[in-house]
Coordinates of C-alpha atoms and ligand atoms in Angstrom, one line a residue:
X12 CA -35.8 19.5 48.5
X13 CA -38.0 20.1 45.5
X14 CA -40.4 23.0 45.9
X15 CA -44.1 22.9 45.3
X16 CA -43.6 21.9 41.7
X17 CA -45.0 24.2 39.0
X18 CA -47.0 26.7 41.0
X19 CA -44.8 27.4 44.0
X20 CA -41.1 28.0 44.2
X21 CA -38.1 27.3 46.3
X22 CA -38.7 24.8 49.0
X23 CA -38.9 27.6 51.6
X24 CA -41.8 28.2 54.0
X25 CA -44.6 30.1 52.3
X26 CA -45.4 31.8 55.6
X27 CA -43.5 33.1 58.6
X28 CA -42.6 31.2 61.8
X29 CA -44.5 33.6 64.1
X30 CA -47.7 33.3 62.1
X31 CA -48.0 29.6 63.2
X32 CA -49.1 30.6 66.7
X33 CA -51.9 32.6 65.2
X34 CA -53.3 29.7 63.1
X35 CA -56.7 28.4 63.9
X36 CA -55.9 25.0 62.6
X37 CA -52.6 23.2 62.1
X38 CA -52.0 20.1 60.1
X39 CA -48.6 18.6 61.0
X40 CA -47.8 15.8 58.7
X41 CA -44.5 13.8 58.7
X42 CA -42.8 16.2 61.1
X43 CA -41.7 15.5 64.6
X44 CA -41.7 19.3 65.2
X45 CA -41.1 19.5 68.9
X46 CA -38.0 17.4 68.7
X47 CA -36.5 18.5 65.4
X48 CA -37.6 22.1 65.1
X49 CA -38.1 23.0 68.8
X50 CA -38.6 26.8 68.2
X51 CA -41.4 26.1 65.7
X52 CA -42.7 23.3 68.0
X53 CA -43.1 26.1 70.6
X54 CA -45.3 28.0 68.1
X55 CA -47.5 25.0 67.7
X56 CA -47.9 24.5 71.4
X57 CA -48.7 28.2 71.8
X58 CA -51.4 28.0 69.1
X59 CA -53.0 25.0 70.7
X60 CA -52.9 26.8 74.1
X61 CA -54.8 29.6 72.4
X62 CA -57.5 27.2 71.1
X63 CA -56.1 26.1 67.7
X64 CA -57.1 22.7 66.4
X65 CA -54.2 20.3 65.7
X66 CA -54.2 17.3 63.3
X67 CA -51.1 15.1 63.3
X68 CA -50.3 12.5 60.7
X69 CA -47.4 10.2 61.6
X70 CA -47.0 6.4 61.9
X71 CA -45.1 7.0 65.2
X72 CA -46.6 8.3 68.4
X73 CA -44.6 11.6 68.5
X74 CA -44.8 14.1 71.4
X75 CA -47.2 16.3 69.3
X76 CA -49.8 13.4 69.4
X77 CA -50.5 14.3 73.0
X78 CA -51.6 17.8 72.0
X79 CA -53.5 16.7 68.9
X80 CA -57.3 16.7 68.4
X81 CA -56.8 14.0 65.8
X82 CA -53.9 11.7 65.3
X83 CA -53.9 9.9 62.0
X84 CA -51.6 6.9 62.5
X85 CA -51.1 6.1 58.8
X86 CA -49.0 3.3 57.4
X87 CA -45.6 4.6 56.2
X88 CA -45.6 5.8 52.6
X89 CA -49.4 6.2 52.3
X90 CA -49.8 9.9 52.6
X91 CA -51.2 10.5 49.2
X92 CA -54.1 8.1 49.8
X93 CA -54.7 9.9 53.1
X94 CA -54.6 13.5 51.6
X95 CA -56.7 12.6 48.6
X96 CA -59.2 11.0 51.0
X97 CA -59.4 14.2 53.0
X98 CA -59.9 16.2 49.8
X99 CA -62.7 13.9 48.7
X100 CA -64.6 14.6 51.9
X101 CA -64.0 18.4 51.5
X102 CA -65.4 18.3 48.0
X103 CA -68.3 16.1 48.9
X104 CA -69.3 18.3 51.8
X105 CA -68.8 21.5 49.9
X106 CA -66.1 22.8 52.2
X107 CA -63.8 24.1 49.4
X108 CA -63.2 27.8 48.8
X109 CA -64.9 28.2 45.4
X110 CA -64.2 31.9 45.0
X111 CA -60.4 31.3 45.6
X112 CA -60.4 28.4 43.1
X113 CA -62.1 30.5 40.5
X114 CA -60.0 33.6 41.0
X115 CA -56.6 32.2 41.7
X116 CA -56.3 28.6 40.3
X117 CA -56.6 26.6 37.1
X118 CA -57.2 23.0 36.0
X119 CA -59.7 22.4 38.8
X120 CA -62.2 20.1 36.9
X121 CA -59.7 17.4 36.0
X122 CA -58.3 17.5 39.5
X123 CA -61.8 17.1 41.0
X124 CA -62.5 14.2 38.7
X125 CA -59.3 12.5 39.8
X126 CA -60.2 12.9 43.5
X127 CA -63.6 11.3 42.9
X128 CA -62.1 8.2 41.4
X129 CA -61.2 6.6 44.8
X130 CA -63.6 6.3 47.7
X131 CA -62.9 6.4 51.4
X132 CA -63.0 2.7 51.8
X133 CA -59.9 2.5 49.5
X134 CA -58.2 5.2 51.5
X135 CA -58.9 3.4 54.7
X136 CA -57.6 0.1 53.3
X137 CA -54.3 1.7 52.0
X138 CA -53.6 4.0 55.0
X139 CA -54.9 1.9 57.9
X140 CA -56.7 5.1 59.1
X141 CA -60.4 4.7 59.7
X142 CA -62.7 6.5 57.2
X143 CA -64.3 8.1 60.3
X144 CA -61.0 9.8 61.2
X145 CA -60.4 10.9 57.7
X146 CA -63.8 12.6 57.7
X147 CA -63.1 14.3 61.0
X148 CA -59.8 15.6 59.8
X149 CA -61.3 16.8 56.6
X150 CA -64.1 18.7 58.4
X151 CA -61.6 20.2 60.8
X152 CA -59.0 21.4 58.2
X153 CA -61.7 22.3 55.6
X154 CA -63.9 24.5 57.9
X155 CA -61.5 26.2 60.3
X156 CA -59.4 29.1 58.9
X157 CA -56.7 30.2 58.8
X158 CA -55.3 26.7 58.5
X159 CA -51.6 26.0 58.0
X160 CA -49.8 22.8 56.9
X161 CA -46.4 22.0 58.4
X162 CA -44.4 19.1 56.8
X163 CA -40.9 17.7 56.6
X164 CA -39.2 14.4 55.9
X165 CA -42.2 12.0 56.6
X166 CA -43.5 13.7 53.4
X167 CA -40.3 14.3 51.3
X168 CA -38.1 11.2 51.9
X169 CA -40.0 8.9 49.7
X170 CA -39.7 7.7 46.1
X171 CA -42.9 9.7 45.6
X172 CA -41.9 12.6 47.8
X173 CA -42.6 15.3 45.2
X174 CA -46.1 13.9 44.6
X175 CA -46.7 13.9 48.4
X176 CA -45.9 17.7 48.4
X177 CA -48.1 18.2 45.3
X178 CA -51.0 16.6 47.2
X179 CA -50.5 19.0 50.2
X180 CA -50.4 21.9 47.8
X181 CA -53.7 20.8 46.3
X182 CA -55.2 20.6 49.7
X183 CA -54.1 24.2 50.6
X184 CA -55.4 25.5 47.2
X185 CA -58.7 23.7 47.5
X186 CA -59.5 25.4 50.8
X187 CA -57.9 28.8 49.9
X188 CA -55.3 28.4 52.7
X189 CA -52.4 30.1 50.9
X190 CA -51.4 33.7 50.3
X191 CA -52.7 34.9 53.7
X192 CA -51.2 35.2 57.2
X193 CA -51.1 31.9 59.2
X194 CA -51.9 29.7 56.2
X195 CA -49.6 28.1 53.7
X196 CA -47.7 24.9 52.9
X197 CA -44.7 25.1 55.1
X198 CA -41.7 22.8 54.7
X199 CA -39.5 23.3 57.8
X200 CA -36.0 23.2 56.5
X201 CA -33.5 20.9 58.1
X202 CA -29.9 22.1 58.4
X203 CA -28.7 25.5 59.3
X204 CA -28.6 27.7 56.1
X205 CA -29.8 24.9 53.8
X206 CA -32.2 27.5 52.6
X207 CA -29.4 30.0 52.0
X208 CA -27.4 27.3 50.2
X209 CA -30.3 26.6 47.8
X210 CA -31.0 30.4 47.4
X211 CA -27.3 30.8 46.4
X212 CA -27.7 28.3 43.6
X213 CA -26.2 25.2 45.3
X214 CA -28.5 23.2 43.1
X215 CA -27.7 21.8 39.6
X216 CA -30.5 23.6 37.7
X217 CA -30.5 27.2 39.0
X218 CA -28.2 30.1 39.7
X219 CA -28.9 32.4 42.7
X220 CA -32.5 33.2 43.5
X221 CA -33.8 30.2 41.5
X222 CA -32.8 31.7 38.1
X223 CA -32.8 28.8 35.7
X224 CA -29.6 27.4 34.1
X225 CA -31.5 26.5 30.9
X226 CA -32.9 30.0 30.4
X227 CA -30.7 31.7 27.8
X228 CA -31.4 35.2 29.1
X229 CA -30.3 34.2 32.6
X230 CA -27.2 32.5 31.3
X231 CA -26.1 35.5 29.2
X232 CA -26.6 37.7 32.3
X233 CA -24.2 35.6 34.4
X234 CA -21.7 35.1 31.5
X235 CA -21.4 38.9 31.2
X236 CA -21.1 39.4 34.9
X237 CA -18.5 36.7 35.4
X238 CA -16.8 37.2 32.0
X239 CA -16.8 33.5 31.1
X240 CA -18.7 30.8 29.2
X241 CA -21.3 28.8 31.2
X242 CA -22.9 25.5 30.5
X243 CA -26.4 25.7 28.9
X244 CA -27.6 22.5 30.5
X245 CA -28.4 21.4 34.1
X246 CA -25.8 19.5 36.2
X247 CA -26.4 16.4 38.4
X248 CA -28.1 16.2 41.8
X249 CA -25.9 14.9 44.6
X250 CA -27.4 11.4 44.6
X251 CA -27.0 11.1 40.9
X252 CA -23.3 12.1 41.2
X253 CA -22.6 8.8 43.0
X254 CA -24.1 6.8 40.2
X255 CA -22.0 8.8 37.8
X256 CA -18.9 8.2 39.9
X257 CA -19.7 4.5 40.0
X258 CA -20.0 4.4 36.2
X259 CA -16.8 6.5 35.7
X260 CA -18.7 9.4 34.2
X261 CA -17.4 11.6 37.1
X262 CA -13.7 11.3 37.8
X263 CA -13.2 13.9 40.5
X264 CA -15.4 15.0 43.3
X265 CA -15.0 18.1 45.6
X266 CA -17.3 17.5 48.6
X267 CA -18.1 20.2 51.1
X268 CA -20.0 19.8 54.4
X269 CA -21.5 16.4 53.7
X270 CA -20.8 13.0 55.2
X271 CA -22.4 10.6 52.7
X272 CA -20.6 7.5 53.9
X273 CA -22.8 7.7 57.0
X274 CA -25.8 9.8 55.9
X275 CA -26.6 8.8 52.3
X276 CA -28.8 5.8 51.5
X277 CA -27.1 2.4 50.8
X278 CA -23.7 3.4 52.0
X279 CA -22.0 0.2 50.8
X280 CA -22.8 1.5 47.3
X281 CA -21.6 5.0 48.1
X282 CA -18.3 3.8 49.4
X283 CA -17.8 1.7 46.2
X284 CA -18.7 4.7 44.0
X285 CA -16.1 6.9 45.9
X286 CA -13.5 4.2 45.4
X287 CA -13.9 4.6 41.6
X288 CA -13.0 8.3 41.7
X289 CA -9.5 9.4 40.5
X290 CA -9.6 12.5 42.8
X291 CA -11.7 12.9 46.0
X292 CA -11.5 16.2 47.9
X293 CA -13.4 16.8 51.2
X294 CA -13.7 20.1 52.9
X295 CA -15.2 19.8 56.4
X296 CA -14.8 21.1 60.0
X297 CA -14.1 17.5 61.2
X298 CA -12.3 14.5 59.9
X299 CA -15.5 12.6 59.0
X300 CA -15.8 9.0 58.1
X301 CA -16.1 10.3 54.5
X302 CA -13.1 12.5 54.8
X303 CA -11.0 9.4 55.8
X304 CA -11.6 8.2 52.2
X305 CA -10.4 11.4 50.6
X306 CA -7.2 12.1 48.7
X307 CA -7.1 15.7 50.0
X308 CA -8.8 17.1 53.1
X309 CA -9.3 20.8 53.4
X310 CA -10.0 22.0 57.0
X311 CA -12.9 24.5 57.1
X312 CA -13.9 27.0 59.8
X313 CA -17.2 26.5 61.7
X314 CA -20.1 28.9 61.9
X315 CA -18.6 30.6 65.0
X316 CA -15.3 31.4 63.2
X317 CA -16.5 33.3 60.2
X318 CA -18.6 36.3 58.8
X319 CA -21.4 36.1 56.4
X320 CA -25.1 35.5 56.2
X321 CA -27.4 32.6 56.9
X322 CA -30.9 32.4 55.5
X323 CA -33.4 30.5 57.7
X324 CA -36.4 28.4 56.9
X325 CA -38.8 31.4 56.7
X326 CA -36.5 33.1 54.0
X327 CA -35.0 35.5 56.5
X328 CA -31.5 36.6 55.6
X329 CA -29.4 37.2 58.7
X330 CA -25.9 38.4 59.4
X331 CA -23.5 36.1 61.3
X332 CA -20.3 37.5 62.8
X333 CA -17.1 35.8 63.7
X334 CA -17.0 35.1 67.5
X335 CA -13.6 33.4 67.7
X336 CA -10.6 33.0 65.4
X337 CA -10.5 29.8 63.3
X338 CA -8.7 27.0 65.2
X339 CA -5.5 25.4 63.9
X340 CA -5.0 25.7 60.2
X341 CA -8.8 25.8 59.3
X342 CA -10.2 28.7 57.2
X343 CA -13.6 29.9 56.1
X344 CA -15.0 28.0 53.2
X345 CA -15.2 31.1 50.9
X346 CA -11.4 31.8 51.4
X347 CA -10.5 28.2 50.5
X348 CA -12.7 28.3 47.4
X349 CA -11.3 31.6 46.2
X350 CA -7.7 30.4 46.7
X351 CA -8.4 27.3 44.6
X352 CA -10.0 29.3 41.9
X353 CA -7.1 31.8 41.8
X354 CA -4.5 29.1 41.7
X355 CA -6.4 27.6 38.7
X356 CA -5.9 30.9 37.0
X357 CA -9.6 31.9 37.2
X358 CA -10.4 35.6 37.3
X359 CA -12.9 37.4 39.5
X360 CA -12.2 35.7 42.8
X361 CA -10.3 38.7 44.4
X362 CA -12.7 39.2 47.3
X363 CA -11.5 40.8 50.5
X364 CA -14.5 40.0 52.6
X365 CA -18.0 38.4 52.5
X366 CA -19.7 41.7 52.1
X367 CA -18.1 42.1 48.6
X368 CA -19.4 38.6 47.7
X369 CA -22.8 39.5 48.9
X370 CA -22.8 42.7 46.8
X371 CA -21.9 40.8 43.6
X372 CA -24.7 38.3 44.4
X373 CA -27.4 40.8 45.1
X374 CA -26.9 42.7 41.9
X375 CA -27.5 39.5 40.0
X376 CA -30.4 38.2 42.1
X377 CA -33.8 40.0 41.9
X378 CA -35.2 38.4 45.1
X379 CA -32.2 39.5 47.1
X380 CA -31.6 42.9 45.4
X381 CA -33.0 45.1 48.3
X382 CA -31.0 43.3 51.0
X383 CA -27.6 44.6 52.0
X384 CA -25.3 44.4 55.1
X385 CA -26.5 47.8 56.4
X386 CA -30.1 46.8 56.3
X387 CA -29.6 43.5 58.1
X388 CA -27.2 44.9 60.6
X389 CA -29.7 44.5 63.5
X390 CA -32.4 42.1 62.2
X391 CA -32.8 40.0 59.1
X392 CA -35.1 40.6 56.1
X393 CA -37.3 38.0 54.4
X394 CA -36.9 37.6 50.6
X395 CA -38.3 38.4 48.1
X396 CA -37.0 41.9 48.7
X397 CA -36.6 43.5 45.3
X398 CA -35.4 47.1 46.2
X399 CA -33.9 49.1 49.1
X400 CA -37.3 50.5 50.2
X401 CA -39.0 47.1 50.2
X402 CA -39.7 45.8 53.8
X403 CA -39.3 42.1 52.8
X404 CA -42.0 39.4 52.4
X405 CA -43.5 37.6 55.4
X406 CA -45.8 35.4 53.3
X407 CA -45.7 34.5 49.6
X408 CA -48.4 34.4 46.9
X409 CA -50.6 37.1 48.3
X410 CA -51.4 38.2 44.7
X411 CA -50.0 35.8 42.2
X412 CA -48.2 32.4 42.0
X413 CA -44.9 31.7 40.2
X414 CA -46.5 30.6 36.9
X415 CA -46.8 32.5 33.6
X416 CA -50.5 33.0 34.2
X417 CA -50.0 33.9 37.9
X418 CA -52.6 31.2 38.8
X419 CA -51.8 28.1 40.7
X420 CA -52.4 24.8 38.9
X421 CA -54.0 21.8 40.5
X422 CA -51.8 18.8 39.8
X423 CA -53.7 15.5 40.3
X424 CA -51.6 12.8 42.0
X425 CA -52.4 9.3 42.8
X426 CA -51.1 6.9 45.4
X427 CA -48.2 4.6 44.5
X428 CA -46.7 2.1 46.9
X429 CA -43.2 2.6 48.2
X430 CA -40.4 1.2 46.1
X431 CA -39.9 -1.6 48.6
X432 CA -42.7 -3.4 50.3
X433 CA -42.7 -6.2 52.9
X434 CA -42.3 -9.8 51.9
X435 CA -42.1 -13.2 53.6
X436 CA -38.4 -12.8 54.0
X437 CA -38.4 -9.1 55.0
X438 CA -41.6 -8.7 57.0
X439 CA -41.0 -5.3 58.7
X440 CA -40.9 -1.7 57.5
X441 CA -38.0 0.3 58.8
X442 CA -38.5 4.0 59.3
X443 CA -35.4 6.1 60.0
X444 CA -35.6 9.3 61.9
X445 CA -33.9 11.9 64.1
X446 CA -33.3 12.1 67.8
X447 CA -33.6 15.3 69.8
X448 CA -30.3 14.5 71.5
X449 CA -28.0 14.3 68.5
X450 CA -27.4 16.2 65.2
X451 CA -27.0 13.6 62.5
X452 CA -23.8 11.6 62.8
X453 CA -20.6 13.6 63.4
X454 CA -21.3 17.0 64.9
X455 CA -22.7 16.3 68.4
X456 CA -20.5 13.3 69.2
X457 CA -17.6 15.5 69.9
X458 CA -19.4 16.9 73.0
X459 CA -19.7 14.4 75.9
X460 CA -22.9 15.8 77.2
X461 CA -25.0 14.6 74.3
X462 CA -23.7 11.1 74.7
X463 CA -25.0 11.2 78.3
X464 CA -28.4 11.6 76.9
X465 CA -28.1 9.1 74.1
X466 CA -24.9 7.1 73.6
X467 CA -26.0 4.2 71.3
X468 CA -28.6 3.2 68.8
X469 CA -31.8 1.7 70.2
X470 CA -34.1 0.0 67.6
X471 CA -37.8 0.8 68.4
X472 CA -39.9 -2.3 68.1
X473 CA -43.5 -2.9 69.2
X474 CA -44.2 -5.2 72.2
X475 CA -46.3 -7.6 70.1
X476 CA -43.5 -8.1 67.6
X477 CA -40.9 -8.4 70.3
X478 CA -43.0 -11.1 72.0
X479 CA -43.3 -13.0 68.8
X480 CA -39.6 -12.9 68.2
X481 CA -38.8 -13.5 71.9
X482 CA -36.8 -10.3 72.1
X483 CA -36.1 -8.7 75.5
X484 CA -35.8 -5.0 76.0
X485 CA -32.1 -3.9 75.7
X486 CA -31.1 -7.2 73.9
X487 CA -28.8 -6.8 70.9
X488 CA -30.7 -7.7 67.7
X489 CA -29.8 -7.9 64.0
X490 CA -31.6 -5.9 61.4
X491 CA -31.1 -6.9 57.7
X492 CA -32.4 -5.4 54.5
X493 CA -31.7 -6.6 51.0
X494 CA -28.5 -4.5 51.1
X495 CA -26.8 -5.5 54.4
X496 CA -27.1 -5.9 58.2
X497 CA -26.5 -3.9 61.3
X498 CA -26.8 -4.7 65.0
X499 CA -28.1 -2.6 67.9
X500 CA -30.1 -2.9 71.1
X501 CA -33.9 -3.3 71.1
X502 CA -36.1 -0.7 72.6
X503 CA -39.5 -2.2 73.1
X504 CA -42.1 0.6 72.8
X505 CA -45.6 1.4 71.5
X506 CA -44.2 4.6 69.9
X507 CA -44.0 2.4 66.7
X508 CA -47.0 0.5 65.4
X509 CA -46.7 -3.3 65.1
X510 CA -44.9 -4.3 61.9
X511 CA -42.7 -1.2 61.9
X512 CA -39.3 -0.7 63.4
X513 CA -37.4 2.6 63.7
X514 CA -33.8 3.7 64.0
X515 CA -31.8 6.9 63.9
X516 CA -28.7 7.4 61.9
X517 CA -26.7 9.1 64.6
X518 CA -24.0 6.5 65.3
X519 CA -21.1 5.6 63.0
X520 CA -20.7 2.3 64.8
X521 CA -24.3 1.3 63.9
X522 CA -24.5 2.4 60.3
X523 CA -28.2 2.5 59.7
X524 CA -27.8 3.6 56.1
X525 CA -26.2 0.3 55.1
X526 CA -29.9 -0.8 55.2
X527 CA -31.7 2.0 53.4
X528 CA -32.9 2.0 49.9
X529 CA -31.5 4.3 47.1
X530 CA -34.9 4.4 45.3
X531 CA -35.0 8.1 44.3
X532 CA -37.9 10.5 43.8
X533 CA -37.9 11.1 40.1
X534 CA -37.9 14.9 40.5
X535 CA -36.1 15.7 43.8
X536 CA -33.7 12.7 43.5
X537 CA -34.1 12.2 47.3
X538 CA -33.8 8.6 48.5
X539 CA -36.6 6.7 50.2
X540 CA -35.1 7.0 53.7
X541 CA -38.5 6.6 55.3
X542 CA -39.4 3.1 54.0
X543 CA -37.4 -0.1 53.5
X544 CA -38.2 -3.7 54.1
X545 CA -36.2 -5.5 56.8
X546 CA -36.0 -8.7 58.9
X547 CA -35.2 -8.8 62.6
X548 CA -33.2 -11.6 64.2
X549 CA -32.0 -12.3 67.7
X550 CA -28.3 -11.9 68.3
X551 CA -27.8 -15.7 69.0
X552 CA -28.5 -16.5 65.4
X553 CA -26.9 -13.3 64.2
X554 CA -23.4 -13.1 62.8
X555 CA -21.2 -10.1 62.1
X556 CA -21.4 -9.2 58.4
X557 CA -18.6 -8.1 56.2
X558 CA -20.1 -4.6 56.1
X559 CA -20.0 -4.3 59.8
X560 CA -16.3 -5.4 60.1
X561 CA -15.3 -3.1 57.2
X562 CA -16.5 -0.1 59.2
X563 CA -13.8 2.5 59.8
X564 CA -11.0 0.7 58.0
X565 CA -10.7 3.5 55.4
X566 CA -10.3 3.3 51.6
X567 CA -9.7 -0.2 50.4
Ligands
LIG12 N1 -32.2 17.3 67.3 C1 -32.1 17.3 65.9 N2 -32.8 18.2 65.2 C2 -32.7 18.2 63.8 C3 -31.8 17.3 63.1 C4 -31.1 16.4 64.0 O1 -30.3 15.5 63.4 N3 -31.2 16.4 65.3 N4 -31.8 17.3 61.8 C5 -32.3 18.5 61.0 C6 -32.7 18.1 59.6 S1 -31.4 18.1 58.5 C7 -33.9 17.9 59.2 S2 -34.2 17.6 57.5 C8 -35.1 17.9 60.1 C9 -36.0 16.8 59.9 O2 -37.1 16.8 60.8 P1 -38.2 15.7 60.8 O3 -38.7 15.6 59.4 O4 -39.1 16.0 61.9 O5 -37.3 14.4 61.1 P2 -37.5 12.8 61.2 O6 -37.5 12.4 62.6 O7 -36.5 12.2 60.3 O8 -38.9 12.5 60.5 C10 -40.1 13.1 61.0 C11 -41.3 12.1 61.2 O9 -41.7 11.5 60.0 C12 -42.4 10.4 60.3 N5 -42.7 9.5 59.2 C13 -42.0 8.5 58.7 N6 -42.5 8.0 57.6 C14 -43.7 8.7 57.4 C15 -44.7 8.6 56.4 O10 -44.7 7.8 55.5 N7 -45.7 9.5 56.5 C16 -45.8 10.5 57.5 N8 -46.8 11.3 57.5 N9 -44.8 10.5 58.5 C17 -43.8 9.6 58.4 C18 -41.5 9.7 61.4 O11 -42.2 8.8 62.2 C19 -41.0 11.0 62.2 O12 -41.8 11.2 63.3 O13 -34.6 18.0 61.5 C20 -33.6 19.0 61.7 N10 -33.5 19.1 63.1
LIG13 N1 -31.5 7.0 57.1 C1 -31.6 8.3 57.0 N2 -30.6 9.0 56.4 C2 -30.7 10.3 56.2 C3 -31.9 11.0 56.6 C4 -32.9 10.3 57.3 O1 -33.9 10.8 57.7 N3 -32.7 8.9 57.4 N4 -32.0 12.4 56.4 C5 -31.2 13.0 55.4 C6 -31.1 14.5 55.6 S1 -32.6 15.4 55.6 C7 -30.0 15.2 55.7 S2 -30.0 16.9 55.8 C8 -28.7 14.5 55.7 C9 -27.6 15.1 56.5 O2 -26.4 14.5 56.0 P1 -25.1 15.3 56.1 O3 -25.2 16.7 55.6 O4 -24.0 14.5 55.4 O5 -24.9 15.2 57.7 P2 -24.2 16.2 58.7 O6 -23.6 15.3 59.8 O7 -25.1 17.2 59.1 O8 -23.0 16.7 57.8 C10 -22.7 18.0 57.7 C11 -21.2 18.0 57.6 O9 -20.9 19.4 57.4 C12 -19.8 19.7 58.3 N5 -19.8 21.1 58.5 C13 -20.5 21.8 59.5 N6 -20.3 23.1 59.4 C14 -19.5 23.3 58.3 C15 -18.9 24.5 57.6 O10 -19.1 25.6 58.0 N7 -18.1 24.2 56.5 C16 -17.8 23.0 56.1 N8 -17.1 22.8 55.0 N9 -18.4 21.9 56.7 C17 -19.2 22.0 57.7 C18 -20.0 18.8 59.5 O11 -18.8 18.6 60.2 C19 -20.5 17.5 58.8 O12 -19.5 16.6 58.5 O13 -28.9 13.1 56.1 C20 -29.8 12.4 55.2 N10 -29.7 11.0 55.6
LIG14 MO1 -32.2 17.6 56.3

């Protein structure tokens, strides 16, 4: 996920997990923390028990709402109007940190002018949150320090996700809540080691440690180390690769640890794009729905069957050790990759173990230079860690930001509606989300216990809407978007507001992502998973769509 644009860096938490319990104010926006990051959720609970103020911004009544001093039930996709409204109150009531703005930031005047362009009445109209609640939240976040912001997909999975993050960065800068303990703008990363994968350059525009592909000095350094020529231009983001495959610009795809036929937006399109490939290789620990479409499947070993390091959401690099031997003919990912490279005649892949790979990486990566296997034998170290004496960095930006001037830039952003809005034909907004009882689509369904807790999709729908449509709780209903239809049982609940329905994407037999919209954020290229327009019909009038029948039949 894109980092905090110009001034910040890597999409990692700016601060540490254990600092959250010491915060005096927590603003949790677009994160169902207790369900999806339970360890961090515990920190929030502990902070509240110690007297911290909690503001929650979420269209759904998530468990954290019970603990919150203020719950801002905004309309999906309207966060920028909400955050800008909060900042207007902070400016009008003089709650900003003027000294911090003068010493550490730039471009403030233009930013302030942009905030004063829209009044609270406009914010109330767009978000559905009362002006009074916006004022309360602004006074709370603006006057109680240290204050920390926690955010996740309710913020990022929008066609304006990067702007949402910029708005939150502006809010932290305005109040000086960055660069000190228990402050910060903290994206809680999703998958295990997704932070480490990004740190290792599994992104199309950077090498390890966010060293830019288009920077010539960087490129020459890597060319010398690897004794080869490297491309001077950025590659494609994953979502863009499927467009390229669809158009024949990409002919071969080697996919590792992703199940896009279930988890990417508009899966009908994804399957079509895959069918245009000349060669499709999938490397996974399970035979996923996507792997069924592959020409070659390479069985990989799971986390428990290999050595290496994982880097968690607070930038902590930790050792993992093999607990059991790889099952069957599966092998650790690094061995498979090295074998493929060697058999293609590429030099430099003669590693005997993961420590050798780590050593090569750290020599080339300033933020990891001081980390080695000996130092993290017992407990992990948080990057940046530039040398062997450095203790690691619990919070970022204590002295300077990642800009040439070292100052953070205010970046004005204005509210834009989501790519798809409701219409007469599609009158509901569909939010997609996670469940505490499953991990995405494939991984937890192999264990029976999880299915005891949740074995099928239940579509959350508000009692008023259910009554209008004469839907009973537990009845099978059909949900359709402009892209296709799926069916599942209704769950009548006030967790969702009227006009909004909500589904998970846990079940291959209810492929929620047939419905979702591929509208991408212009910078991060993340799809708008959190907002699409749908209609709801009772099963009587429903019919099974082509997409639904096609499920599981493999490559056509
Ligand atoms: N049990 C479990 N835990 C997981 C996962 C899992 O599959 N299962 N997946 C992991 C992964 S990869 C990730 S990325 C994280 C994700 O963690 P979260 O981001 O917490 O996951 P979601 O439930 O998708 O979305 C969070 C919240 O965003 C709200 N939301 C939707 N639209 C908006 C909006 O427009 N504005 C605001 N402010 N809020 C909105 C939703 O109502 C929801 O409560 O969870 C990780 N943890
Ligand atoms: N509608 C909707 N869709 C969404 C989202 C949403 O909120 N709404 N959220 C999005 C988000 S944030 C995420 S992160 C994605 C998740 O999307 P995916 O990453 O596609 O989902 P997972 O099921 O976590 O897939 C991980 C795959 O990695 C495999 N795997 C696990 N360990 C290893 C290993 O060590 N080696 C290899 N080679 N493979 C391994 C697993 O078997 C699995 O097939 O879904 C996205 N899709
Ligand atoms: Mo994620």
